[in-house]
Amino acid sequence: MRLIPCLDIRDGRVVKGTNFVGIRDAGDPVELARFYDTEGADELVFLDITASHEGRPAVIDLAEKVAREVFIPFTVGGGLQTVEDIRAALLVGADKVSLNSAAVARPELVRESAEMFGAQCVVVAIDAKQCGESWNAFVHGGRKDTGRDVIEWAQEVVKLGAGEILLTSMDGDGTRAGYDLDLTRAVSEAVDVPVIASGGAGHAGHMVDAVREGRADAVLLAGILHDGVARISDLKSEMAAAGLRIRSTNRS
């Protein structure tokens, strides 16, 4: 399984909130990227969280600075609206791109991107919020309910060519109360591509549960790393002790 730090970017800084609100500063993206790489992160995700809402392109120049500091798979998302935007992100060092609002607005972008660059680099991010007995997909940084059922949307984008799903529970985001296991398991069992669980990481036990009970292939985490509550090496040691197969943090 993979452990993936996430850098949510706003105004050139890493930020973190709870349930997609209450946003606070969490540090410099270049410094944090360099630190997480040396700490043994398996991958890194960079999300410009206000680009789509503000109707502007992603901050590719900042993504390029981050890419220079990491030697692990690097995903860039936020504000990527066209195949040309995706090409620009890949050219500055991204290994994968994350599509959310743009995919909802024009699902064919997923197919076009997969055909042009390969499904392995197309990640569709789904921000999910519980609505009754199911979950709806939200866009524009969690501000707009698309009315789309999350399970059906995940299946649709995989058919279009998405090679991975980044699944965030808006209800769990920033709470450190654990991943939404029902949501994660429902999506994982509905698609045949890797699912990254996101939203609610508080300790290593939550990550073990996401993999074992939620059937996730990877876990995304942010606040507990940014705030120094946990370190990647310690989390990996605890997960390994619980019987999960993890990659070594040794870079030598």
Coordinates of N, CA and C in Angstrom, one line a residue:
M1 N 0.8 -1.2 0.0 CA 0.0 0.0 0.0 C 0.9 1.2 0.0
R2 N 0.3 2.4 -0.4 CA 1.0 3.6 -0.5 C 0.5 4.6 0.5
L3 N 1.5 5.4 1.0 CA 1.2 6.5 1.9 C 1.5 7.8 1.2
I4 N 0.5 8.7 1.0 CA 0.7 9.8 0.1 C 0.3 11.1 0.9
P5 N 1.3 12.0 1.1 CA 1.0 13.3 1.7 C 0.3 14.2 0.6
C6 N -0.5 15.1 1.1 CA -1.2 16.0 0.1 C -0.9 17.4 0.5
L7 N -0.6 18.2 -0.5 CA -0.3 19.6 -0.4 C -1.5 20.3 -1.0
D8 N -2.4 20.9 -0.2 CA -3.5 21.7 -0.7 C -3.0 23.1 -0.8
I9 N -3.0 23.7 -2.0 CA -2.4 25.0 -2.2 C -3.4 26.1 -2.4
R10 N -3.2 27.2 -1.7 CA -4.0 28.4 -1.9 C -3.0 29.6 -1.7
D11 N -3.0 30.5 -2.7 CA -2.2 31.7 -2.7 C -0.7 31.3 -2.4
G12 N -0.3 30.3 -3.0 CA 1.1 29.9 -3.0 C 1.6 29.2 -1.7
R13 N 0.7 28.9 -0.8 CA 1.0 28.3 0.5 C 0.2 27.0 0.6
V14 N 0.7 26.1 1.4 CA 0.0 24.9 1.8 C -1.0 25.3 2.9
V15 N -2.2 24.8 2.7 CA -3.3 25.2 3.7 C -4.0 23.9 4.1
K16 N -4.7 24.0 5.2 CA -5.5 22.8 5.7 C -6.7 23.3 6.4
G17 N -7.8 22.6 6.3 CA -9.1 23.0 7.0 C -9.7 21.8 7.5
T18 N -11.0 22.0 7.9 CA -11.8 20.9 8.4 C -13.2 20.9 7.7
N19 N -13.5 19.8 7.1 CA -14.8 19.7 6.3 C -14.8 20.7 5.1
F20 N -13.6 21.0 4.6 CA -13.4 22.0 3.5 C -13.6 23.4 3.9
V21 N -13.6 23.7 5.2 CA -13.7 25.1 5.6 C -12.7 25.4 6.7
G22 N -12.7 26.6 7.3 CA -11.8 26.9 8.3 C -10.3 26.8 7.9
I23 N -10.0 27.2 6.7 CA -8.7 27.0 6.1 C -7.6 27.8 6.9
R24 N -6.5 27.2 7.2 CA -5.4 27.8 7.8 C -4.1 27.5 7.1
D25 N -3.1 28.3 7.4 CA -1.8 28.2 6.7 C -1.1 27.0 7.4
A26 N -0.4 26.2 6.5 CA 0.3 25.0 7.0 C 1.8 24.9 6.5
G27 N 2.2 25.9 5.8 CA 3.6 25.9 5.4 C 4.0 26.2 4.0
D28 N 5.2 26.1 3.7 CA 5.7 26.4 2.3 C 5.7 25.1 1.5
P29 N 5.1 25.1 0.3 CA 5.0 23.8 -0.4 C 6.3 23.2 -0.8
V30 N 7.3 24.0 -1.2 CA 8.5 23.4 -1.7 C 9.3 22.8 -0.5
E31 N 9.3 23.5 0.7 CA 10.0 22.9 1.8 C 9.3 21.6 2.3
L32 N 8.0 21.6 2.3 CA 7.2 20.4 2.8 C 7.4 19.3 1.8
A33 N 7.4 19.6 0.5 CA 7.6 18.5 -0.5 C 9.0 17.9 -0.3
R34 N 10.0 18.7 -0.1 CA 11.3 18.1 0.1 C 11.4 17.3 1.3
F35 N 10.8 17.7 2.4 CA 10.8 17.0 3.7 C 10.1 15.7 3.5
Y36 N 8.9 15.7 2.9 CA 8.1 14.4 2.8 C 8.8 13.4 1.9
D37 N 9.5 13.9 0.9 CA 10.3 13.0 0.0 C 11.4 12.3 0.8
T38 N 12.1 13.1 1.6 CA 13.2 12.5 2.4 C 12.7 11.6 3.5
E39 N 11.5 11.9 4.0 CA 10.9 11.1 5.1 C 10.4 9.7 4.6
G40 N 10.3 9.5 3.3 CA 9.9 8.2 2.8 C 8.5 8.2 2.3
A41 N 7.9 9.3 1.9 CA 6.5 9.3 1.3 C 6.6 8.4 0.0
D42 N 5.6 7.7 -0.3 CA 5.5 6.9 -1.6 C 5.2 7.7 -2.8
E43 N 4.4 8.7 -2.6 CA 4.0 9.6 -3.7 C 3.7 11.0 -3.0
L44 N 3.4 12.0 -3.9 CA 3.0 13.3 -3.4 C 1.9 13.9 -4.3
V45 N 0.9 14.5 -3.6 CA -0.2 15.1 -4.4 C -0.2 16.6 -4.1
F46 N -0.3 17.4 -5.2 CA -0.3 18.9 -5.1 C -1.6 19.3 -5.7
L47 N -2.5 19.9 -4.9 CA -3.8 20.3 -5.4 C -4.0 21.8 -5.2
D48 N -4.2 22.6 -6.3 CA -4.5 24.0 -6.2 C -6.0 24.1 -6.0
I49 N -6.4 24.3 -4.7 CA -7.8 24.0 -4.3 C -8.8 25.2 -4.7
T50 N -8.3 26.3 -5.1 CA -9.2 27.4 -5.5 C -9.2 27.7 -7.0
A51 N -8.3 27.0 -7.8 CA -8.2 27.4 -9.2 C -9.5 27.2 -9.9
S52 N -10.2 26.1 -9.7 CA -11.5 25.9 -10.5 C -12.5 26.9 -10.0
H53 N -12.6 27.1 -8.7 CA -13.6 28.0 -8.2 C -13.4 29.4 -8.7
E54 N -12.1 29.8 -8.8 CA -11.7 31.2 -9.3 C -11.7 31.3 -10.8
G55 N -11.8 30.1 -11.5 CA -11.8 30.2 -12.9 C -10.5 30.5 -13.5
R56 N -9.4 30.0 -12.9 CA -8.1 30.3 -13.4 C -7.3 29.0 -13.6
P57 N -6.2 29.1 -14.3 CA -5.3 27.9 -14.5 C -4.6 27.6 -13.2
A58 N -4.1 26.3 -13.1 CA -3.4 25.9 -12.0 C -2.0 26.7 -11.9
V59 N -1.5 26.7 -10.7 CA -0.2 27.4 -10.6 C 1.0 26.5 -11.0
I60 N 1.1 26.4 -12.3 CA 2.1 25.4 -12.9 C 3.5 25.8 -12.5
D61 N 3.8 27.1 -12.3 CA 5.2 27.5 -12.0 C 5.5 27.0 -10.6
L62 N 4.6 27.0 -9.7 CA 4.8 26.5 -8.3 C 4.9 25.0 -8.3
A63 N 4.1 24.3 -9.1 CA 4.2 22.9 -9.2 C 5.5 22.5 -9.8
E64 N 6.1 23.2 -10.7 CA 7.4 22.9 -11.2 C 8.5 23.0 -10.2
K65 N 8.4 24.0 -9.3 CA 9.4 24.2 -8.2 C 9.3 23.0 -7.3
V66 N 8.1 22.5 -7.0 CA 7.9 21.3 -6.1 C 8.5 20.1 -6.8
A67 N 8.2 19.9 -8.1 CA 8.6 18.8 -8.9 C 10.2 18.6 -8.8
R68 N 10.9 19.7 -8.8 CA 12.3 19.7 -8.8 C 12.9 19.1 -7.5
E69 N 12.0 19.1 -6.4 CA 12.5 18.7 -5.1 C 12.1 17.3 -4.8
V70 N 11.3 16.6 -5.6 CA 10.9 15.3 -5.2 C 11.3 14.2 -6.3
F71 N 11.5 13.0 -5.8 CA 11.9 11.9 -6.7 C 11.0 10.7 -6.5
I72 N 9.8 11.1 -6.3 CA 8.7 10.1 -6.1 C 7.6 10.5 -7.1
P73 N 6.6 9.6 -7.4 CA 5.5 10.0 -8.3 C 4.8 11.2 -7.7
F74 N 4.5 12.1 -8.6 CA 4.0 13.4 -8.2 C 2.8 13.7 -9.0
T75 N 1.6 14.0 -8.3 CA 0.4 14.3 -9.0 C 0.0 15.8 -8.8
V76 N -0.4 16.4 -9.9 CA -0.8 17.8 -9.8 C -2.3 17.9 -10.2
G77 N -3.0 18.7 -9.5 CA -4.4 18.9 -9.8 C -4.9 20.3 -9.4
G78 N -6.1 20.6 -9.9 CA -6.7 22.0 -9.7 C -6.5 22.9 -10.9
G79 N -7.6 23.2 -11.5 CA -7.5 24.2 -12.6 C -7.1 23.6 -13.9
L80 N -7.0 22.3 -14.0 CA -6.6 21.7 -15.3 C -7.9 21.5 -16.1
Q81 N -8.0 22.3 -17.2 CA -9.3 22.3 -17.9 C -9.2 21.6 -19.3
T82 N -8.0 21.5 -19.8 CA -7.9 21.0 -21.2 C -6.7 20.0 -21.3
V83 N -6.6 19.3 -22.4 CA -5.5 18.4 -22.6 C -4.2 19.2 -22.7
E84 N -4.3 20.5 -23.1 CA -3.1 21.3 -23.2 C -2.6 21.7 -21.7
D85 N -3.6 21.9 -20.8 CA -3.2 22.2 -19.4 C -2.5 20.9 -18.8
I86 N -3.1 19.8 -19.1 CA -2.5 18.5 -18.6 C -1.1 18.3 -19.2
R87 N -0.9 18.6 -20.4 CA 0.4 18.5 -21.0 C 1.4 19.4 -20.3
A88 N 1.0 20.6 -20.0 CA 1.9 21.6 -19.3 C 2.3 21.1 -18.0
A89 N 1.3 20.5 -17.2 CA 1.6 19.9 -15.9 C 2.6 18.8 -16.0
L90 N 2.5 17.9 -17.0 CA 3.4 16.8 -17.2 C 4.8 17.3 -17.6
L91 N 4.8 18.3 -18.4 CA 6.1 18.8 -18.9 C 6.9 19.4 -17.8
V92 N 6.3 20.0 -16.7 CA 7.1 20.6 -15.6 C 7.4 19.6 -14.6
G93 N 7.0 18.3 -14.8 CA 7.5 17.3 -13.8 C 6.4 16.4 -13.2
A94 N 5.2 16.7 -13.4 CA 4.1 15.8 -12.8 C 4.1 14.5 -13.5
D95 N 3.9 13.4 -12.7 CA 3.8 12.1 -13.3 C 2.3 11.7 -13.5
K96 N 1.4 12.4 -12.8 CA 0.0 12.1 -12.9 C -0.7 13.5 -12.8
V97 N -1.9 13.6 -13.3 CA -2.8 14.7 -13.1 C -4.1 14.3 -12.4
S98 N -4.6 15.2 -11.6 CA -5.9 15.0 -10.9 C -6.9 15.9 -11.5
L99 N -8.0 15.3 -12.0 CA -9.2 16.0 -12.5 C -10.4 15.9 -11.6
N100 N -11.1 17.0 -11.4 CA -12.3 16.9 -10.6 C -13.4 17.7 -11.2
S101 N -13.4 19.0 -11.0 CA -14.4 19.9 -11.5 C -14.5 19.8 -13.1
A102 N -13.3 19.8 -13.7 CA -13.2 19.8 -15.2 C -13.8 18.5 -15.7
A103 N -13.6 17.4 -15.0 CA -14.1 16.1 -15.4 C -15.7 16.1 -15.4
V104 N -16.2 16.7 -14.3 CA -17.7 16.8 -14.2 C -18.2 17.6 -15.3
A105 N -17.6 18.8 -15.5 CA -18.1 19.7 -16.6 C -18.0 19.1 -17.9
R106 N -17.0 18.3 -18.2 CA -16.8 17.7 -19.5 C -16.1 16.3 -19.4
P107 N -16.9 15.3 -19.1 CA -16.4 14.0 -18.9 C -15.4 13.5 -20.0
E108 N -15.6 13.9 -21.2 CA -14.8 13.5 -22.3 C -13.3 13.9 -22.1
L109 N -13.1 14.8 -21.2 CA -11.7 15.2 -20.9 C -10.9 14.0 -20.4
V110 N -11.6 13.2 -19.6 CA -11.0 12.0 -19.0 C -10.5 11.1 -20.1
R111 N -11.4 10.8 -21.1 CA -11.1 9.9 -22.2 C -10.0 10.5 -23.0
E112 N -10.1 11.8 -23.4 CA -9.1 12.4 -24.2 C -7.7 12.3 -23.5
S113 N -7.7 12.6 -22.2 CA -6.4 12.6 -21.5 C -5.8 11.2 -21.4
A114 N -6.7 10.2 -21.2 CA -6.2 8.8 -21.1 C -5.6 8.3 -22.5
E115 N -6.3 8.7 -23.5 CA -5.9 8.3 -24.9 C -4.5 9.0 -25.2
M116 N -4.4 10.3 -24.8 CA -3.2 11.0 -25.2 C -2.0 10.7 -24.3
F117 N -2.2 10.5 -23.0 CA -1.1 10.3 -22.1 C -1.0 9.0 -21.4
G118 N -2.1 8.2 -21.5 CA -2.1 6.9 -20.8 C -3.0 7.0 -19.5
A119 N -3.8 5.9 -19.3 CA -4.6 5.9 -18.1 C -3.9 6.0 -16.8
Q120 N -2.6 5.5 -16.9 CA -1.8 5.5 -15.6 C -1.5 6.9 -15.0
C121 N -1.7 7.9 -15.8 CA -1.4 9.2 -15.3 C -2.7 10.1 -15.1
V122 N -3.9 9.5 -15.3 CA -5.1 10.2 -15.1 C -5.8 9.8 -13.8
V123 N -5.8 10.7 -12.9 CA -6.5 10.4 -11.6 C -7.7 11.3 -11.6
V124 N -8.9 10.7 -11.3 CA -10.1 11.5 -11.1 C -10.3 11.6 -9.6
A125 N -10.3 12.9 -9.1 CA -10.6 13.2 -7.7 C -12.1 13.3 -7.5
I126 N -12.6 12.7 -6.5 CA -14.1 12.8 -6.2 C -14.2 13.2 -4.7
D127 N -14.8 14.4 -4.5 CA -15.1 14.9 -3.2 C -16.5 14.5 -2.9
A128 N -16.6 13.6 -1.9 CA -17.9 13.0 -1.6 C -18.5 13.4 -0.3
K129 N -19.8 13.7 -0.3 CA -20.5 14.1 0.9 C -21.8 13.2 1.1
Q130 N -22.0 12.8 2.3 CA -23.1 11.9 2.5 C -24.4 12.7 2.4
C131 N -25.3 12.2 1.6 CA -26.7 12.8 1.4 C -27.7 11.7 1.5
G132 N -28.2 11.5 2.7 CA -29.1 10.5 3.0 C -28.4 9.1 3.1
E133 N -28.8 8.2 2.3 CA -28.2 6.8 2.4 C -27.1 6.7 1.4
S134 N -26.8 7.7 0.6 CA -25.7 7.6 -0.4 C -24.8 8.8 -0.3
W135 N -24.0 9.0 -1.3 CA -23.0 10.1 -1.3 C -23.1 10.8 -2.6
N136 N -23.0 12.1 -2.6 CA -23.0 12.9 -3.8 C -21.6 13.5 -4.0
A137 N -21.3 13.7 -5.3 CA -20.0 14.3 -5.7 C -20.1 15.8 -5.7
F138 N -19.2 16.5 -5.1 CA -19.1 17.9 -5.1 C -17.9 18.4 -5.9
V139 N -18.0 19.7 -6.4 CA -16.9 20.3 -7.1 C -16.7 21.7 -6.6
H140 N -15.7 22.3 -7.3 CA -15.3 23.7 -6.9 C -14.9 23.8 -5.4
G141 N -14.0 22.9 -5.0 CA -13.5 22.9 -3.7 C -14.6 22.6 -2.6
G142 N -15.6 21.8 -3.0 CA -16.6 21.4 -2.1 C -17.8 22.4 -2.0
R143 N -17.8 23.3 -2.9 CA -18.8 24.4 -2.8 C -20.1 24.0 -3.5
K144 N -20.0 23.1 -4.5 CA -21.2 22.9 -5.4 C -21.5 21.4 -5.4
D145 N -22.7 21.1 -5.1 CA -23.2 19.7 -5.2 C -23.6 19.4 -6.7
T146 N -23.0 18.4 -7.3 CA -23.3 18.1 -8.7 C -24.6 17.3 -8.8
G147 N -25.0 16.7 -7.7 CA -26.2 15.8 -7.8 C -25.9 14.5 -8.3
R148 N -24.6 14.2 -8.6 CA -24.2 12.9 -9.1 C -23.9 11.9 -8.0
D149 N -24.4 10.7 -8.1 CA -24.1 9.7 -7.1 C -22.6 9.3 -7.3
V150 N -21.9 9.3 -6.2 CA -20.5 9.0 -6.2 C -20.1 7.7 -6.8
I151 N -20.8 6.6 -6.5 CA -20.5 5.3 -7.0 C -20.7 5.3 -8.5
E152 N -21.8 5.8 -9.0 CA -22.1 5.8 -10.4 C -21.0 6.7 -11.1
W153 N -20.7 7.8 -10.5 CA -19.7 8.7 -11.2 C -18.3 8.0 -11.2
A154 N -17.9 7.3 -10.2 CA -16.7 6.6 -10.2 C -16.6 5.6 -11.3
Q155 N -17.7 4.8 -11.4 CA -17.8 3.8 -12.5 C -17.7 4.5 -13.9
E156 N -18.3 5.6 -14.0 CA -18.4 6.3 -15.3 C -17.0 6.7 -15.7
V157 N -16.2 7.4 -14.8 CA -14.9 7.9 -15.1 C -13.9 6.8 -15.4
V158 N -14.1 5.6 -14.7 CA -13.2 4.5 -15.0 C -13.5 4.0 -16.4
K159 N -14.7 3.9 -16.8 CA -15.0 3.5 -18.2 C -14.4 4.4 -19.2
L160 N -14.3 5.7 -18.8 CA -13.8 6.7 -19.7 C -12.3 6.6 -19.8
G161 N -11.6 6.0 -18.8 CA -10.2 5.8 -18.9 C -9.4 6.2 -17.7
A162 N -10.1 6.7 -16.6 CA -9.3 7.0 -15.4 C -8.6 5.8 -14.9
G163 N -7.3 6.0 -14.5 CA -6.5 4.9 -14.0 C -6.5 4.8 -12.5
E164 N -7.1 5.8 -11.8 CA -7.1 5.8 -10.3 C -8.1 6.8 -9.8
I165 N -8.7 6.5 -8.6 CA -9.7 7.4 -8.0 C -9.1 7.9 -6.7
L166 N -9.1 9.3 -6.6 CA -8.7 9.9 -5.3 C -10.0 10.3 -4.6
L167 N -10.4 9.5 -3.6 CA -11.7 9.7 -3.0 C -11.6 10.3 -1.6
T168 N -12.2 11.5 -1.5 CA -12.1 12.3 -0.3 C -13.5 12.4 0.3
S169 N -13.6 12.0 1.6 CA -14.8 12.2 2.4 C -14.8 13.6 2.9
M170 N -15.8 14.4 2.4 CA -15.9 15.8 2.9 C -16.3 15.8 4.4
D171 N -17.1 14.8 4.8 CA -17.5 14.7 6.2 C -16.4 14.4 7.1
G172 N -15.4 13.7 6.6 CA -14.3 13.3 7.5 C -13.1 14.2 7.4
D173 N -13.0 15.1 6.3 CA -11.9 15.9 6.1 C -11.5 16.7 7.3
G174 N -10.2 16.6 7.7 CA -9.6 17.3 8.8 C -10.1 17.0 10.2
T175 N -11.0 16.0 10.3 CA -11.5 15.7 11.6 C -10.6 14.8 12.5
R176 N -9.7 14.0 11.8 CA -8.8 13.0 12.4 C -9.6 12.0 13.1
A177 N -10.8 11.7 12.7 CA -11.7 10.7 13.3 C -11.7 9.4 12.5
G178 N -10.9 9.3 11.5 CA -10.8 8.1 10.7 C -11.5 8.3 9.3
Y179 N -11.0 7.5 8.3 CA -11.6 7.5 7.0 C -13.0 7.0 7.0
D180 N -13.8 7.4 6.0 CA -15.2 6.9 5.9 C -15.0 5.5 5.2
L181 N -15.1 4.5 6.1 CA -14.9 3.1 5.6 C -16.0 2.6 4.7
D182 N -17.2 3.0 5.0 CA -18.3 2.6 4.1 C -18.2 3.2 2.7
L183 N -17.9 4.5 2.7 CA -17.7 5.2 1.4 C -16.5 4.5 0.6
T184 N -15.4 4.4 1.3 CA -14.2 3.9 0.6 C -14.5 2.5 0.1
R185 N -15.1 1.6 0.9 CA -15.3 0.2 0.5 C -16.3 0.2 -0.7
A186 N -17.3 1.0 -0.6 CA -18.4 1.0 -1.7 C -17.7 1.4 -3.0
V187 N -16.9 2.4 -3.0 CA -16.2 2.8 -4.3 C -15.2 1.7 -4.7
S188 N -14.4 1.3 -3.8 CA -13.4 0.3 -4.1 C -13.9 -1.0 -4.7
E189 N -15.1 -1.4 -4.2 CA -15.7 -2.6 -4.7 C -16.5 -2.4 -6.0
A190 N -16.7 -1.1 -6.4 CA -17.5 -0.8 -7.6 C -16.6 -0.6 -8.8
V191 N -15.3 -0.4 -8.6 CA -14.4 -0.1 -9.7 C -13.2 -1.1 -9.7
D192 N -12.5 -1.2 -10.8 CA -11.4 -2.1 -10.9 C -10.0 -1.3 -11.0
V193 N -10.0 -0.1 -10.5 CA -8.7 0.6 -10.5 C -8.4 1.0 -9.0
P194 N -7.2 1.4 -8.7 CA -6.8 1.7 -7.4 C -7.6 2.9 -6.8
V195 N -8.0 2.8 -5.6 CA -8.7 3.9 -4.9 C -7.8 4.4 -3.7
I196 N -7.6 5.7 -3.7 CA -6.9 6.4 -2.6 C -7.9 6.9 -1.6
A197 N -7.8 6.5 -0.4 CA -8.7 7.0 0.7 C -8.2 8.3 1.2
S198 N -9.1 9.3 1.4 CA -8.7 10.6 1.8 C -9.8 11.2 2.7
G199 N -9.4 11.9 3.7 CA -10.3 12.6 4.6 C -10.5 11.9 5.9
G200 N -9.8 12.4 7.0 CA -10.0 11.8 8.3 C -8.9 11.1 9.0
A201 N -7.7 11.1 8.4 CA -6.6 10.4 9.0 C -6.2 11.0 10.3
G202 N -6.1 10.2 11.3 CA -5.7 10.7 12.7 C -4.5 9.9 13.2
H203 N -4.4 8.6 12.9 CA -3.3 7.8 13.3 C -3.2 6.6 12.4
A204 N -2.1 5.8 12.6 CA -1.8 4.7 11.8 C -3.0 3.7 11.7
G205 N -3.7 3.5 12.9 CA -4.8 2.6 12.9 C -5.9 2.9 11.9
H206 N -6.1 4.2 11.7 CA -7.1 4.6 10.7 C -6.7 4.1 9.3
M207 N -5.3 4.2 9.0 CA -4.8 3.8 7.7 C -4.9 2.3 7.5
V208 N -4.7 1.6 8.5 CA -4.8 0.1 8.5 C -6.3 -0.2 8.2
D209 N -7.2 0.4 8.9 CA -8.6 0.2 8.6 C -9.0 0.5 7.2
A210 N -8.5 1.6 6.7 CA -8.8 2.0 5.3 C -8.4 1.0 4.3
V211 N -7.3 0.3 4.5 CA -6.8 -0.7 3.6 C -7.6 -2.0 3.8
R212 N -7.7 -2.4 5.1 CA -8.3 -3.7 5.4 C -9.9 -3.7 5.2
E213 N -10.5 -2.7 5.9 CA -12.0 -2.7 5.8 C -12.5 -1.8 4.7
G214 N -11.8 -0.8 4.3 CA -12.2 0.1 3.2 C -11.8 -0.4 1.8
R215 N -10.9 -1.4 1.8 CA -10.3 -1.9 0.6 C -9.6 -0.9 -0.3
A216 N -9.0 0.1 0.4 CA -8.3 1.1 -0.3 C -6.9 0.6 -0.7
D217 N -6.4 1.1 -1.8 CA -5.0 0.8 -2.2 C -4.0 1.7 -1.7
A218 N -4.4 2.9 -1.3 CA -3.5 3.9 -0.8 C -4.2 4.8 0.2
V219 N -3.5 5.6 1.0 CA -4.1 6.5 1.9 C -3.5 7.9 1.7
L220 N -4.3 8.9 1.7 CA -3.8 10.3 1.6 C -3.9 10.9 3.0
L221 N -3.0 11.7 3.3 CA -3.0 12.4 4.6 C -2.3 13.7 4.5
A222 N -2.7 14.6 5.4 CA -2.2 16.0 5.3 C -2.0 16.6 6.7
G223 N -3.1 16.9 7.4 CA -3.0 17.7 8.7 C -2.1 17.1 9.7
I224 N -2.1 15.8 9.9 CA -1.3 15.2 11.0 C 0.2 15.2 10.6
L225 N 0.5 15.3 9.3 CA 1.9 15.5 8.9 C 2.3 17.0 9.0
H226 N 1.5 17.9 8.4 CA 1.8 19.3 8.5 C 2.0 19.8 9.9
D227 N 1.2 19.3 10.8 CA 1.2 19.8 12.2 C 2.2 19.1 13.1
G228 N 2.9 18.1 12.5 CA 3.9 17.4 13.2 C 3.4 16.4 14.2
V229 N 2.1 16.0 14.1 CA 1.5 15.0 15.0 C 2.1 13.7 14.7
A230 N 2.4 13.4 13.5 CA 2.9 12.1 13.1 C 4.0 12.2 12.1
R231 N 4.9 11.2 12.0 CA 5.9 11.2 10.9 C 5.7 10.0 10.1
I232 N 6.1 10.1 8.8 CA 5.9 9.0 7.8 C 6.5 7.8 8.3
S233 N 7.8 7.8 8.7 CA 8.5 6.6 9.1 C 7.8 5.9 10.3
D234 N 7.3 6.6 11.2 CA 6.6 6.0 12.4 C 5.3 5.4 11.9
L235 N 4.5 6.1 11.1 CA 3.3 5.5 10.5 C 3.5 4.3 9.8
K236 N 4.5 4.2 9.0 CA 4.9 3.0 8.2 C 5.3 1.9 9.1
S237 N 6.0 2.2 10.1 CA 6.4 1.1 11.1 C 5.2 0.5 11.7
E238 N 4.2 1.4 12.1 CA 3.0 0.9 12.8 C 2.2 0.1 11.8
M239 N 2.1 0.5 10.6 CA 1.3 -0.2 9.6 C 1.9 -1.6 9.3
A240 N 3.3 -1.6 9.2 CA 4.0 -2.8 9.0 C 3.8 -3.8 10.1
A241 N 3.8 -3.3 11.3 CA 3.6 -4.1 12.5 C 2.2 -4.7 12.5
A242 N 1.3 -4.0 11.9 CA -0.1 -4.5 11.8 C -0.3 -5.5 10.7
G243 N 0.8 -5.8 10.0 CA 0.7 -6.8 8.9 C 0.5 -6.3 7.5
L244 N 0.5 -5.0 7.3 CA 0.4 -4.5 5.9 C 1.7 -4.5 5.2
R245 N 1.7 -4.7 3.9 CA 2.9 -4.6 3.1 C 3.1 -3.1 2.8
I246 N 4.2 -2.6 3.2 CA 4.5 -1.1 2.9 C 5.9 -1.0 2.3
R247 N 6.1 0.1 1.6 CA 7.5 0.3 1.1 C 8.4 0.9 2.1
S248 N 9.7 0.5 2.1 CA 10.6 1.0 3.1 C 10.8 2.5 2.9
T249 N 11.1 3.2 4.0 CA 11.4 4.6 4.0 C 12.8 4.9 3.7
N250 N 13.6 3.9 3.6 CA 15.1 4.0 3.3 C 15.3 4.4 1.9
R251 N 15.9 5.6 1.7 CA 16.1 6.1 0.3 C 17.5 5.7 -0.2
S252 N 18.3 5.1 0.6 CA 19.7 4.7 0.2 C 19.7 3.5 -0.7

